[in-house]
Amino acid sequence: MELPGVIASTRAAVRRAGLDDQYEFVEGNAFDVDWGEPASYDLALVANLCHLFDGEANLRLVRRVAEALRPGGRVAIVDILPTERGDGPRPAVLYALGLVLRTGSGRIYPYSTFRHWLGEGGFEDTRRHNLPGPYPFTLITGRRR
Ligand SMILES: C[S@@+](CC[C@H](N)C(=O)[O-])C[C@H]1O[C@@H](n2cnc3c(N)ncnc32)[C@H](O)[C@@H]1O
């Protein structure tokens, strides 16, 4: 799924990777696009998206994702997370500064906030996994109740 103005690049990247036969493309806005039959997906990947939106929008997004997943289905969120105090790590804090400069509502959120959204949105068994690499990317998973 990608915004109409961007999806051509998405298609080109998938083609370059030779993965055309593994993708169906859905063009639209995550907040109102038709994802088809409710409760029909096993897994939803939400990669580097939540930092673009404010808290209220993210809770709406998580609820939409929950509706799309079958009971027991999983959400996997990847994002750059700060500490709970918001005082580091340095790459995360610098990224947050960039979000303030280039987006209207973007910011980075600590794990407790994702956990809250997932709980409110219909997920349980929320877990976090720090991903290897120079940036503080975190994988957060939850299971649809
Ligand atoms: C930081 S990029 C992450 C791209 C990719 N998921 C990744 O992890 O490499 C955020 C992507 O979300 C898309 N995006 C932003 N707002 C969106 C929305 N409302 N609905 C769908 N996609 C959106 C942007 O066009 C952009 O490609």
CSV table of C-alpha atoms and ligand atoms in Angstrom, one decimal:
chain,number,residue,atom,x,y,z
A,1,MET,CA,0.0,0.0,0.0
A,2,GLU,CA,1.3,3.4,-0.9
A,3,LEU,CA,0.1,6.9,-1.6
A,4,PRO,CA,-0.9,7.6,-5.3
A,5,GLY,CA,2.0,10.0,-5.8
A,6,VAL,CA,4.6,7.5,-4.7
A,7,ILE,CA,3.3,4.1,-5.8
A,8,ALA,CA,5.1,4.2,-9.2
A,9,SER,CA,8.4,4.3,-7.3
A,10,THR,CA,7.2,1.4,-5.2
A,11,ARG,CA,6.4,-0.7,-8.3
A,12,ALA,CA,9.7,0.2,-9.9
A,13,ALA,CA,11.6,-0.9,-6.8
A,14,VAL,CA,9.7,-4.2,-6.6
A,15,ARG,CA,10.4,-4.8,-10.3
A,16,ARG,CA,14.1,-4.1,-9.9
A,17,ALA,CA,14.2,-6.6,-7.1
A,18,GLY,CA,12.5,-9.2,-9.3
A,19,LEU,CA,9.6,-9.7,-6.9
A,20,ASP,CA,6.7,-8.7,-9.1
A,21,ASP,CA,4.9,-12.0,-8.6
A,22,GLN,CA,4.9,-11.6,-4.8
A,23,TYR,CA,3.2,-8.3,-4.6
A,24,GLU,CA,-0.3,-6.8,-5.2
A,25,PHE,CA,-0.2,-3.0,-5.0
A,26,VAL,CA,-3.0,-1.1,-3.2
A,27,GLU,CA,-2.9,2.6,-4.1
A,28,GLY,CA,-4.4,5.0,-1.4
A,29,ASN,CA,-4.3,6.5,2.0
A,30,ALA,CA,-3.8,4.2,4.9
A,31,PHE,CA,-6.6,5.9,6.8
A,32,ASP,CA,-9.4,5.3,4.2
A,33,VAL,CA,-8.1,2.9,1.6
A,34,ASP,CA,-10.2,-0.3,1.0
A,35,TRP,CA,-8.1,-3.3,2.2
A,36,GLY,CA,-10.9,-5.7,1.2
A,37,GLU,CA,-12.6,-8.3,3.4
A,38,PRO,CA,-12.2,-7.6,7.1
A,39,ALA,CA,-10.5,-10.1,9.3
A,40,SER,CA,-8.8,-11.7,6.2
A,41,TYR,CA,-5.0,-11.0,6.7
A,42,ASP,CA,-2.5,-13.0,8.7
A,43,LEU,CA,0.2,-10.4,9.1
A,44,ALA,CA,0.4,-6.6,8.6
A,45,LEU,CA,3.7,-4.8,8.3
A,46,VAL,CA,3.7,-1.2,9.4
A,47,ALA,CA,7.2,-0.1,8.6
A,48,ASN,CA,8.4,3.4,9.4
A,49,LEU,CA,5.0,4.9,9.1
A,50,CYS,CA,3.8,5.8,12.7
A,51,HIS,CA,6.4,8.5,13.1
A,52,LEU,CA,4.6,10.5,10.4
A,53,PHE,CA,1.4,10.9,12.4
A,54,ASP,CA,0.1,12.2,15.7
A,55,GLY,CA,-1.1,9.9,18.5
A,56,GLU,CA,-4.8,10.1,17.6
A,57,ALA,CA,-4.1,9.2,14.0
A,58,ASN,CA,-1.9,6.3,15.0
A,59,LEU,CA,-4.6,4.9,17.2
A,60,ARG,CA,-7.0,5.1,14.3
A,61,LEU,CA,-4.4,3.3,12.1
A,62,VAL,CA,-3.9,0.5,14.6
A,63,ARG,CA,-7.6,0.0,14.9
A,64,ARG,CA,-7.9,-0.2,11.1
A,65,VAL,CA,-5.1,-2.7,11.0
A,66,ALA,CA,-6.8,-4.8,13.7
A,67,GLU,CA,-10.0,-4.9,11.7
A,68,ALA,CA,-8.1,-6.2,8.6
A,69,LEU,CA,-6.4,-9.0,10.6
A,70,ARG,CA,-8.0,-12.3,11.4
A,71,PRO,CA,-8.2,-13.2,15.2
A,72,GLY,CA,-4.7,-14.4,16.1
A,73,GLY,CA,-3.1,-12.5,13.2
A,74,ARG,CA,0.0,-10.4,13.9
A,75,VAL,CA,1.0,-6.8,13.4
A,76,ALA,CA,4.7,-6.0,13.0
A,77,ILE,CA,5.6,-2.4,13.5
A,78,VAL,CA,9.1,-1.2,12.7
A,79,ASP,CA,10.0,2.3,13.8
A,80,ILE,CA,12.8,4.3,15.4
A,81,LEU,CA,12.2,4.6,19.1
A,82,PRO,CA,13.5,6.9,21.7
A,83,THR,CA,14.0,6.0,25.4
A,84,GLU,CA,11.0,6.4,27.7
A,85,ARG,CA,12.4,9.8,28.8
A,86,GLY,CA,12.9,10.9,25.3
A,87,ASP,CA,16.5,11.8,25.9
A,88,GLY,CA,18.2,9.4,23.5
A,89,PRO,CA,19.6,7.6,21.7
A,90,ARG,CA,21.2,10.4,19.7
A,91,PRO,CA,20.2,9.1,16.2
A,92,ALA,CA,16.6,8.9,17.3
A,93,VAL,CA,16.6,12.4,18.8
A,94,LEU,CA,18.2,13.8,15.6
A,95,TYR,CA,15.6,12.0,13.5
A,96,ALA,CA,12.8,13.5,15.6
A,97,LEU,CA,14.3,16.9,14.9
A,98,GLY,CA,14.1,16.2,11.2
A,99,LEU,CA,10.4,15.2,11.6
A,100,VAL,CA,9.6,18.5,13.2
A,101,LEU,CA,11.2,20.3,10.3
A,102,ARG,CA,9.6,18.3,7.5
A,103,THR,CA,6.2,17.1,8.7
A,104,GLY,CA,3.2,18.7,10.3
A,105,SER,CA,2.6,16.2,13.0
A,106,GLY,CA,5.4,13.6,13.0
A,107,ARG,CA,7.3,12.6,16.0
A,108,ILE,CA,8.9,9.5,17.5
A,109,TYR,CA,7.2,7.5,20.3
A,110,PRO,CA,8.6,5.4,23.1
A,111,TYR,CA,7.6,1.7,23.4
A,112,SER,CA,5.0,2.4,26.1
A,113,THR,CA,3.1,4.5,23.6
A,114,PHE,CA,3.0,1.8,21.0
A,115,ARG,CA,2.0,-0.7,23.7
A,116,HIS,CA,-0.9,1.6,24.7
A,117,TRP,CA,-2.1,2.0,21.1
A,118,LEU,CA,-1.9,-1.8,20.5
A,119,GLY,CA,-3.8,-2.6,23.7
A,120,GLU,CA,-6.5,0.0,22.9
A,121,GLY,CA,-6.6,-1.1,19.3
A,122,GLY,CA,-7.4,-4.8,19.9
A,123,PHE,CA,-4.0,-6.4,20.3
A,124,GLU,CA,-2.4,-8.6,23.0
A,125,ASP,CA,0.9,-10.2,23.6
A,126,THR,CA,2.8,-7.1,22.6
A,127,ARG,CA,6.6,-7.5,22.4
A,128,ARG,CA,9.6,-5.5,21.4
A,129,HIS,CA,12.7,-6.7,19.6
A,130,ASN,CA,15.7,-4.3,19.1
A,131,LEU,CA,16.9,-4.7,15.5
A,132,PRO,CA,20.7,-4.8,14.8
A,133,GLY,CA,22.4,-2.0,13.0
A,134,PRO,CA,23.6,1.6,13.7
A,135,TYR,CA,20.1,3.1,14.1
A,136,PRO,CA,17.7,2.3,17.0
A,137,PHE,CA,15.1,0.6,14.9
A,138,THR,CA,12.7,-1.6,16.9
A,139,LEU,CA,10.3,-4.3,15.8
A,140,ILE,CA,7.1,-4.3,17.8
A,141,THR,CA,4.7,-7.2,17.4
A,142,GLY,CA,1.2,-7.8,18.7
A,143,ARG,CA,-1.4,-10.5,18.3
A,144,ARG,CA,-5.0,-9.7,17.3
A,145,ARG,CA,-7.4,-10.6,20.0
B,1,LIG,C1,9.5,6.5,5.9
B,1,LIG,S1,8.7,5.8,4.5
B,1,LIG,C2,8.8,4.1,4.8
B,1,LIG,C3,8.8,3.2,3.6
B,1,LIG,C4,8.9,1.7,3.8
B,1,LIG,N1,7.7,1.2,4.5
B,1,LIG,C5,10.1,1.4,4.6
B,1,LIG,O1,10.1,1.0,5.7
B,1,LIG,O2,11.2,1.5,4.0
B,1,LIG,C6,7.0,6.2,4.8
B,1,LIG,C7,6.2,5.8,3.6
B,1,LIG,O3,4.8,6.0,4.0
B,1,LIG,C8,4.1,6.6,2.9
B,1,LIG,N2,2.9,7.2,3.5
B,1,LIG,C9,2.9,8.4,4.1
B,1,LIG,N3,1.6,8.7,4.5
B,1,LIG,C10,0.9,7.7,4.1
B,1,LIG,C11,-0.5,7.4,4.1
B,1,LIG,N4,-1.4,8.3,4.7
B,1,LIG,N5,-1.0,6.3,3.6
B,1,LIG,C12,-0.1,5.4,3.0
B,1,LIG,N6,1.2,5.6,2.9
B,1,LIG,C13,1.7,6.7,3.4
B,1,LIG,C14,5.1,7.5,2.3
B,1,LIG,O4,4.8,7.8,0.9
B,1,LIG,C15,6.4,6.7,2.4
B,1,LIG,O5,6.7,5.9,1.3
